[in-house]
């Protein structure tokens, strides 16, 4: 009887060891995946911020009396430039929300700028403006893809921390591991666009 008990106990110990051994590197691997995905999002946001001054300067030449919109774009870009969200701050919901709010303000300001541009056909025909607009549209698409990839990386990481056996492995070997913040749609992004004919 004692041999059977020891045999069963030995099998359980071996199974637990196998589960731990196969998952021991998963938490840091997924954490690094989240950091890499965030770096790509940050890279695309920086690219957009770098394009904004050129876009504003080009529009300023044609629409000098649209100072309010140009000022809003410049201020929004400045706020974005002041706040860099490091991978460590991804665990801070307040910092993440502030960063996301600043990026949303820049997106909103750029949308208003594009509405101004619609009033100036000669600006829309300008080759410099067309090139900048094309680059900005491409950057917005890259931001969308990078955010999607980041969301997927965070989902995998958070799932590992919240399910068996990853939850146990994380609590034993990586007690500092926390669930990461993720993007959420702003009210402006959730609004259904109005189409009028």
Coordinates of N, CA and C in Angstrom, one line a residue:
X1 N 0.8 -1.2 0.0 CA 0.0 0.0 0.0 C 0.9 1.3 0.0
X2 N 1.9 1.2 0.8 CA 2.8 2.4 0.9 C 3.5 2.6 -0.4
X3 N 3.9 1.5 -1.1 CA 4.6 1.6 -2.4 C 3.6 2.2 -3.5
X4 N 2.4 1.8 -3.4 CA 1.4 2.4 -4.4 C 1.3 3.9 -4.1
X5 N 1.2 4.3 -2.8 CA 1.0 5.7 -2.5 C 2.3 6.5 -2.9
X6 N 3.5 5.9 -2.7 CA 4.7 6.6 -3.1 C 4.8 6.7 -4.6
X7 N 4.3 5.6 -5.3 CA 4.3 5.6 -6.7 C 3.4 6.7 -7.3
X8 N 2.2 6.8 -6.7 CA 1.3 7.9 -7.2 C 1.8 9.3 -6.9
X9 N 2.4 9.4 -5.7 CA 3.0 10.7 -5.3 C 4.1 11.0 -6.2
X10 N 4.9 10.0 -6.6 CA 6.1 10.3 -7.5 C 5.6 10.7 -8.9
X11 N 4.5 10.1 -9.4 CA 3.9 10.4 -10.7 C 3.4 11.9 -10.6
X12 N 2.7 12.2 -9.6 CA 2.2 13.6 -9.4 C 3.3 14.6 -9.4
X13 N 4.4 14.3 -8.7 CA 5.6 15.2 -8.6 C 6.2 15.4 -10.0
X14 N 6.3 14.3 -10.7 CA 6.9 14.3 -12.1 C 6.0 15.1 -13.0
X15 N 4.7 14.9 -12.9 CA 3.7 15.7 -13.8 C 3.8 17.2 -13.5
X16 N 3.9 17.5 -12.2 CA 4.0 19.0 -11.8 C 5.3 19.5 -12.3
X17 N 6.3 18.8 -12.2 CA 7.7 19.2 -12.7 C 7.6 19.5 -14.2
X18 N 7.0 18.6 -14.9 CA 6.9 18.7 -16.4 C 6.1 19.9 -16.7
X19 N 5.0 20.2 -16.0 CA 4.1 21.3 -16.3 C 4.9 22.6 -16.0
X20 N 5.6 22.7 -14.9 CA 6.4 23.8 -14.6 C 7.6 24.0 -15.6
X21 N 8.2 22.9 -15.9 CA 9.4 23.0 -16.9 C 8.9 23.5 -18.3
X22 N 7.8 23.1 -18.7 CA 7.3 23.5 -20.0 C 6.8 25.0 -20.0
X23 N 6.4 25.5 -18.9 CA 5.9 26.9 -18.8 C 6.8 27.9 -18.1
X24 N 7.9 27.5 -17.6 CA 8.8 28.4 -16.8 C 9.2 29.6 -17.6
X25 N 9.4 29.5 -18.9 CA 9.9 30.6 -19.7 C 8.8 31.3 -20.5
X26 N 7.6 30.8 -20.3 CA 6.5 31.4 -21.1 C 6.1 32.8 -20.7
X27 N 6.1 33.1 -19.4 CA 5.7 34.4 -18.9 C 6.7 35.5 -19.3
X28 N 8.1 35.2 -19.2 CA 9.0 36.3 -19.7 C 9.0 36.4 -21.2
X29 N 8.8 35.3 -21.9 CA 8.7 35.3 -23.3 C 7.5 36.2 -23.8
X30 N 6.4 35.9 -23.2 CA 5.2 36.7 -23.6 C 5.4 38.2 -23.1
X31 N 6.0 38.4 -22.0 CA 6.2 39.8 -21.5 C 7.1 40.5 -22.5
X32 N 8.1 39.9 -23.0 CA 9.0 40.5 -24.0 C 8.2 40.7 -25.3
X33 N 7.3 39.8 -25.7 CA 6.5 40.0 -26.8 C 5.6 41.3 -26.7
X34 N 5.1 41.5 -25.5 CA 4.3 42.7 -25.2 C 5.1 44.0 -25.4
X35 N 6.3 43.9 -24.8 CA 7.3 45.1 -24.9 C 7.6 45.4 -26.4
X36 N 7.9 44.3 -27.1 CA 8.2 44.5 -28.5 C 7.1 45.1 -29.3
X37 N 5.9 44.6 -29.1 CA 4.7 45.1 -29.7 C 4.4 46.6 -29.3
X38 N 4.7 46.9 -28.1 CA 4.5 48.3 -27.6 C 5.5 49.2 -28.3
X39 N 6.8 48.7 -28.4 CA 7.8 49.5 -29.1 C 7.4 49.8 -30.5
X40 N 6.7 48.9 -31.2 CA 6.3 49.2 -32.6 C 5.1 50.2 -32.6
X41 N 4.2 50.1 -31.6 CA 3.2 51.2 -31.5 C 3.8 52.5 -31.2
X42 N 4.7 52.6 -30.3 CA 5.4 53.8 -30.0 C 6.2 54.4 -31.2
X43 N 6.8 53.5 -31.9 CA 7.6 53.9 -33.1 C 6.6 54.6 -34.1
X44 N 5.5 54.0 -34.3 CA 4.5 54.6 -35.3 C 4.0 55.9 -34.8
X45 N 3.7 56.0 -33.5 CA 3.3 57.3 -32.9 C 4.3 58.4 -33.1
X46 N 5.6 58.0 -32.9 CA 6.7 59.0 -33.1 C 6.8 59.4 -34.6
X47 N 6.6 58.4 -35.5 CA 6.6 58.8 -36.9 C 5.5 59.8 -37.2
X48 N 4.3 59.6 -36.7 CA 3.2 60.5 -36.9 C 3.6 61.9 -36.3
X49 N 4.1 61.9 -35.1 CA 4.4 63.2 -34.5 C 5.5 63.9 -35.3
X50 N 6.4 63.2 -35.9 CA 7.4 63.8 -36.7 C 6.9 64.4 -38.0
X51 N 5.8 63.8 -38.5 CA 5.2 64.3 -39.8 C 4.4 65.6 -39.5
X52 N 3.8 65.7 -38.3 CA 2.9 66.8 -38.1 C 3.5 68.2 -38.3
X53 N 4.7 68.5 -37.9 CA 5.2 69.9 -38.1 C 5.3 70.2 -39.6
X54 N 5.7 69.2 -40.4 CA 5.8 69.5 -41.9 C 4.4 69.7 -42.5
X55 N 3.4 68.9 -42.0 CA 2.0 69.1 -42.5 C 1.5 70.4 -42.1
X56 N 1.7 70.8 -40.8 CA 1.2 72.1 -40.4 C 1.9 73.3 -41.2
X57 N 3.2 73.2 -41.4 CA 3.9 74.2 -42.1 C 3.3 74.3 -43.6
X58 N 3.1 73.2 -44.2 CA 2.5 73.2 -45.5 C 1.1 73.9 -45.6
X59 N 0.3 73.4 -44.6 CA -1.1 74.0 -44.6 C -1.1 75.5 -44.2
X60 N -0.1 75.9 -43.3 CA 0.0 77.3 -42.9 C 0.2 78.2 -44.1
X61 N 0.9 77.8 -45.0 CA 1.2 78.6 -46.2 C -0.1 78.9 -47.0
X62 N -1.0 78.0 -47.0 CA -2.3 78.2 -47.7 C -3.4 78.7 -46.9
X63 N -3.4 78.3 -45.6 CA -4.6 78.6 -44.8 C -4.1 79.4 -43.5
X64 N -3.5 80.5 -43.8 CA -2.9 81.2 -42.6 C -4.0 81.7 -41.6
X65 N -5.2 82.0 -42.1 CA -6.2 82.5 -41.2 C -6.9 81.4 -40.4
X66 N -6.5 80.1 -40.6 CA -7.0 79.0 -39.8 C -6.1 78.7 -38.6
X67 N -5.7 79.8 -37.9 CA -4.8 79.6 -36.8 C -5.2 78.8 -35.7
X68 N -6.5 78.8 -35.4 CA -7.0 78.0 -34.2 C -6.8 76.5 -34.5
X69 N -7.1 76.0 -35.6 CA -6.9 74.6 -35.9 C -5.4 74.3 -35.9
X70 N -4.6 75.1 -36.5 CA -3.2 74.9 -36.6 C -2.6 74.9 -35.2
X71 N -3.1 75.8 -34.3 CA -2.6 75.8 -33.0 C -3.0 74.6 -32.2
X72 N -4.2 74.1 -32.4 CA -4.7 72.9 -31.7 C -3.8 71.7 -32.1
X73 N -3.5 71.6 -33.4 CA -2.7 70.5 -33.9 C -1.3 70.6 -33.2
X74 N -0.7 71.8 -33.2 CA 0.6 72.0 -32.7 C 0.6 71.6 -31.2
X75 N -0.4 72.1 -30.5 CA -0.5 71.8 -29.0 C -0.6 70.3 -28.7
X76 N -1.5 69.7 -29.5 CA -1.7 68.2 -29.3 C -0.4 67.5 -29.6
X77 N 0.3 67.9 -30.6 CA 1.6 67.2 -30.9 C 2.6 67.4 -29.8
X78 N 2.6 68.6 -29.2 CA 3.5 68.9 -28.1 C 3.2 68.0 -26.9
X79 N 1.9 67.9 -26.6 CA 1.5 67.0 -25.5 C 2.0 65.6 -25.7
X80 N 1.8 65.1 -26.9 CA 2.2 63.7 -27.3 C 3.7 63.6 -27.1
X81 N 4.5 64.6 -27.6 CA 5.9 64.6 -27.5 C 6.4 64.7 -26.0
X82 N 5.7 65.3 -25.1 CA 6.1 65.4 -23.7 C 6.0 64.1 -23.0
X83 N 5.1 63.2 -23.4 CA 4.8 62.0 -22.6 C 5.2 60.8 -23.4
X84 N 6.3 60.1 -23.0 CA 6.7 58.9 -23.5 C 6.3 57.8 -22.6
X85 N 5.6 56.8 -23.1 CA 5.1 55.7 -22.2 C 6.1 54.5 -22.3
X86 N 6.9 54.3 -21.3 CA 7.8 53.2 -21.3 C 7.2 51.9 -21.1
X87 N 7.8 50.8 -21.4 CA 7.2 49.5 -21.2 C 6.8 49.2 -19.8
X88 N 7.6 49.8 -18.8 CA 7.3 49.6 -17.4 C 5.9 50.3 -17.0
X89 N 5.6 51.4 -17.8 CA 4.4 52.2 -17.5 C 3.2 51.5 -18.0
X90 N 3.4 50.4 -18.8 CA 2.2 49.7 -19.3 C 1.4 49.0 -18.2
X91 N 2.0 48.9 -17.0 CA 1.3 48.3 -15.9 C 0.6 49.4 -15.1
X92 N 0.7 50.7 -15.5 CA 0.1 51.8 -14.8 C -1.1 52.3 -15.5
X93 N -2.3 52.0 -15.1 CA -3.5 52.4 -15.8 C -3.7 53.9 -16.0
X94 N -3.3 54.7 -15.0 CA -3.4 56.1 -15.2 C -2.5 56.7 -16.2
X95 N -1.2 56.2 -16.2 CA -0.3 56.7 -17.2 C -0.7 56.3 -18.6
X96 N -1.1 55.0 -18.7 CA -1.6 54.5 -20.0 C -2.8 55.3 -20.5
X97 N -3.7 55.6 -19.6 CA -4.9 56.3 -20.1 C -4.6 57.7 -20.5
X98 N -3.6 58.4 -19.8 CA -3.2 59.7 -20.2 C -2.5 59.7 -21.5
X99 N -1.7 58.7 -21.8 CA -1.0 58.6 -23.0 C -2.0 58.4 -24.2
X100 N -3.0 57.5 -23.9 CA -4.0 57.2 -24.9 C -4.9 58.5 -25.2
X101 N -5.1 59.3 -24.1 CA -5.9 60.5 -24.3 C -5.2 61.5 -25.1
X102 N -3.9 61.7 -24.9 CA -3.0 62.6 -25.7 C -3.0 62.2 -27.1
X103 N -2.8 60.9 -27.4 CA -2.8 60.4 -28.8 C -4.2 60.6 -29.4
X104 N -5.2 60.4 -28.7 CA -6.6 60.7 -29.2 C -6.8 62.1 -29.6
X105 N -6.3 63.0 -28.7 CA -6.4 64.5 -29.0 C -5.6 64.8 -30.3
X106 N -4.5 64.2 -30.5 CA -3.7 64.5 -31.7 C -4.5 64.0 -32.9
X107 N -5.1 62.8 -32.8 CA -5.9 62.2 -33.9 C -7.1 63.2 -34.2
X108 N -7.7 63.6 -33.2 CA -8.9 64.5 -33.4 C -8.4 65.9 -34.0
X109 N -7.3 66.4 -33.6 CA -6.8 67.7 -34.1 C -6.5 67.5 -35.6
X110 N -5.9 66.3 -35.9 CA -5.5 66.1 -37.3 C -6.8 65.9 -38.2
X111 N -7.8 65.3 -37.6 CA -9.1 65.2 -38.4 C -9.7 66.6 -38.7
X112 N -9.6 67.5 -37.7 CA -10.1 68.9 -37.9 C -9.2 69.6 -38.9
X113 N -7.9 69.3 -38.9 CA -7.1 69.9 -39.9 C -7.4 69.4 -41.3
X114 N -7.8 68.2 -41.5 CA -8.1 67.7 -42.8 C -9.5 68.3 -43.2
X115 N -10.3 68.6 -42.3 CA -11.6 69.3 -42.7 C -11.3 70.7 -43.2
X116 N -10.3 71.4 -42.6 CA -9.9 72.7 -43.1 C -9.3 72.6 -44.5
X117 N -8.6 71.5 -44.7 CA -7.9 71.3 -46.0 C -8.9 71.2 -47.1
X118 N -10.1 70.6 -46.8 CA -11.2 70.4 -47.8 C -11.6 71.8 -48.4
X119 N -11.4 72.9 -47.7 CA -11.9 74.2 -48.1 C -10.8 74.9 -49.0
X120 N -9.7 74.2 -49.2 CA -8.6 74.8 -50.0 C -8.2 73.9 -51.2
X121 N -8.9 74.0 -52.3 CA -8.6 73.0 -53.4 C -7.2 73.2 -53.9
X122 N -6.6 74.4 -53.8 CA -5.2 74.6 -54.3 C -4.3 73.9 -53.4
X123 N -4.6 73.8 -52.1 CA -3.7 73.1 -51.1 C -3.8 71.6 -51.4
X124 N -5.0 71.1 -51.7 CA -5.1 69.6 -52.0 C -4.4 69.2 -53.2
X125 N -4.2 70.2 -54.1 CA -3.5 69.9 -55.4 C -1.9 70.0 -55.2
X126 N -1.5 70.6 -54.1 CA -0.1 70.8 -53.9 C 0.7 69.5 -53.7
X127 N 1.7 69.2 -54.4 CA 2.4 68.0 -54.4 C 3.0 67.7 -53.0
X128 N 3.6 68.7 -52.4 CA 4.1 68.5 -51.0 C 3.0 68.1 -50.0
X129 N 1.9 68.7 -50.1 CA 0.8 68.3 -49.2 C 0.3 66.9 -49.5
X130 N 0.2 66.6 -50.8 CA -0.3 65.2 -51.2 C 0.7 64.2 -50.6
X131 N 2.0 64.4 -50.7 CA 3.0 63.5 -50.2 C 2.9 63.3 -48.7
X132 N 2.7 64.5 -48.0 CA 2.6 64.4 -46.6 C 1.3 63.7 -46.2
X133 N 0.2 64.0 -46.9 CA -1.1 63.4 -46.5 C -1.0 61.9 -46.8
X134 N -0.3 61.5 -47.8 CA -0.1 60.0 -48.1 C 0.7 59.4 -47.0
X135 N 1.7 60.1 -46.6 CA 2.6 59.5 -45.5 C 1.8 59.4 -44.2
X136 N 1.0 60.4 -43.9 CA 0.2 60.4 -42.7 C -0.9 59.3 -42.7
X137 N -1.5 59.2 -43.9 CA -2.5 58.1 -44.0 C -1.8 56.7 -43.8
X138 N -0.6 56.5 -44.4 CA 0.1 55.3 -44.2 C 0.5 55.1 -42.8
X139 N 0.9 56.2 -42.1 CA 1.3 56.1 -40.7 C 0.1 55.7 -39.8
X140 N -1.1 56.3 -40.1 CA -2.3 55.9 -39.4 C -2.6 54.4 -39.6
X141 N -2.5 53.9 -40.8 CA -2.7 52.5 -41.0 C -1.7 51.7 -40.2
X142 N -0.4 52.1 -40.2 CA 0.6 51.4 -39.4 C 0.3 51.4 -37.9
X143 N -0.2 52.5 -37.5 CA -0.6 52.6 -36.0 C -1.7 51.6 -35.7
X144 N -2.6 51.5 -36.6 CA -3.7 50.6 -36.4 C -3.2 49.2 -36.4
X145 N -2.3 48.8 -37.3 CA -1.8 47.4 -37.3 C -0.9 47.2 -36.0
X146 N -0.1 48.2 -35.7 CA 0.7 48.0 -34.5 C -0.1 47.9 -33.2
X147 N -1.2 48.7 -33.1 CA -2.1 48.5 -32.0 C -2.8 47.2 -31.9
X148 N -3.2 46.7 -33.1 CA -3.8 45.4 -33.2 C -2.8 44.3 -32.7
X149 N -1.6 44.4 -33.1 CA -0.5 43.4 -32.7 C -0.3 43.5 -31.2
X150 N -0.3 44.7 -30.7 CA -0.1 44.9 -29.3 C -1.2 44.3 -28.5
X151 N -2.4 44.6 -28.9 CA -3.6 44.0 -28.3 C -3.5 42.5 -28.2
X152 N -3.1 41.9 -29.3 CA -2.9 40.4 -29.4 C -1.9 39.9 -28.4
X153 N -0.7 40.6 -28.3 CA 0.4 40.3 -27.4 C -0.1 40.4 -26.0
X154 N -0.8 41.5 -25.7 CA -1.3 41.6 -24.3 C -2.3 40.6 -23.9
X155 N -3.1 40.2 -24.9 CA -4.1 39.2 -24.6 C -3.4 37.8 -24.3
X156 N -2.4 37.5 -25.0 CA -1.7 36.2 -24.7 C -1.0 36.3 -23.4
X157 N -0.4 37.4 -23.1 CA 0.3 37.6 -21.8 C -0.7 37.5 -20.7
X158 N -1.7 38.3 -20.7 CA -2.7 38.3 -19.6 C -3.4 37.0 -19.5
X159 N -3.6 36.3 -20.6 CA -4.3 35.0 -20.5 C -3.3 34.0 -19.8
X160 N -2.0 34.1 -20.0 CA -1.1 33.2 -19.4 C -1.1 33.5 -17.9
X161 N -1.2 34.7 -17.5 CA -1.1 35.1 -16.0 C -2.4 34.7 -15.3
X162 N -3.5 34.5 -16.1 CA -4.8 34.3 -15.4 C -5.3 32.9 -15.6
X163 N -4.6 32.0 -16.2 CA -5.0 30.6 -16.4 C -4.0 29.6 -15.9
X164 N -4.5 28.4 -15.7 CA -3.6 27.3 -15.2 C -2.8 26.8 -16.4
X165 N -1.6 26.4 -16.3 CA -0.7 26.4 -15.2 C 0.1 27.7 -15.1
X166 N -0.1 28.6 -16.1 CA 0.7 29.9 -16.1 C 0.5 30.7 -14.8
X167 N -0.7 30.7 -14.3 CA -0.9 31.5 -13.1 C 0.0 31.0 -11.9
X168 N 0.1 29.6 -11.8 CA 0.9 29.1 -10.7 C 2.4 29.4 -11.0
X169 N 2.8 29.2 -12.2 CA 4.2 29.4 -12.6 C 4.6 30.9 -12.3
X170 N 3.7 31.8 -12.7 CA 4.0 33.2 -12.5 C 4.0 33.5 -11.1
X171 N 3.1 33.0 -10.3 CA 3.1 33.3 -8.9 C 4.3 32.8 -8.1
X172 N 4.9 31.7 -8.6 CA 6.1 31.1 -7.9 C 7.3 31.7 -8.4
X173 N 7.5 31.8 -9.8 CA 8.8 32.3 -10.3 C 8.8 33.8 -10.7
X174 N 7.6 34.4 -11.0 CA 7.6 35.8 -11.5 C 6.5 36.5 -10.7
X175 N 6.7 36.7 -9.4 CA 5.6 37.3 -8.6 C 5.4 38.8 -9.0
X176 N 6.4 39.4 -9.7 CA 6.3 40.8 -10.1 C 5.4 40.9 -11.4
X177 N 5.1 39.8 -12.0 CA 4.3 39.9 -13.3 C 2.9 40.3 -13.0
X178 N 2.5 41.3 -13.7 CA 1.1 41.9 -13.5 C 0.4 41.9 -14.9
X179 N -0.9 41.9 -14.8 CA -1.7 42.0 -16.1 C -1.4 43.4 -16.7
X180 N -1.2 43.4 -18.0 CA -0.9 44.6 -18.8 C -2.1 45.4 -19.2
X181 N -2.0 46.7 -19.3 CA -3.1 47.6 -19.8 C -3.2 47.4 -21.3
X182 N -4.4 47.6 -21.8 CA -4.7 47.4 -23.2 C -5.4 48.7 -23.7
X183 N -5.5 48.8 -25.0 CA -6.2 49.9 -25.6 C -7.7 49.7 -25.4
X184 N -8.4 50.8 -25.4 CA -9.9 50.8 -25.4 C -10.3 51.9 -26.4
X185 N -11.4 51.7 -27.0 CA -11.9 52.6 -27.9 C -12.5 53.9 -27.2
X186 N -12.1 55.0 -27.7 CA -12.6 56.3 -27.1 C -14.0 56.5 -27.6
X187 N -14.7 57.4 -26.9 CA -16.1 57.7 -27.4 C -16.1 58.2 -28.8
X188 N -15.1 58.9 -29.3 CA -15.1 59.4 -30.6 C -14.9 58.2 -31.6
X189 N -14.1 57.3 -31.2 CA -13.9 56.1 -32.1 C -15.1 55.2 -32.2
X190 N -15.9 55.2 -31.1 CA -17.1 54.4 -31.1 C -18.3 55.0 -31.8
X191 N -18.2 56.3 -32.0 CA -19.4 57.0 -32.6 C -19.5 56.6 -34.1
X192 N -20.7 56.3 -34.5 CA -21.0 56.0 -35.9 C -20.9 57.2 -36.7
X193 N -20.1 57.2 -37.8 CA -20.0 58.4 -38.6 C -21.3 58.7 -39.3
X194 N -21.6 60.0 -39.4 CA -22.9 60.4 -40.1 C -22.6 60.6 -41.6
X195 N -23.4 60.0 -42.4 CA -23.2 60.2 -43.8 C -24.5 60.9 -44.3
X196 N -24.2 62.1 -44.9 CA -25.3 62.9 -45.4 C -25.2 63.1 -46.9
X197 N -26.3 63.1 -47.6 CA -26.3 63.3 -49.1 C -27.0 64.5 -49.4

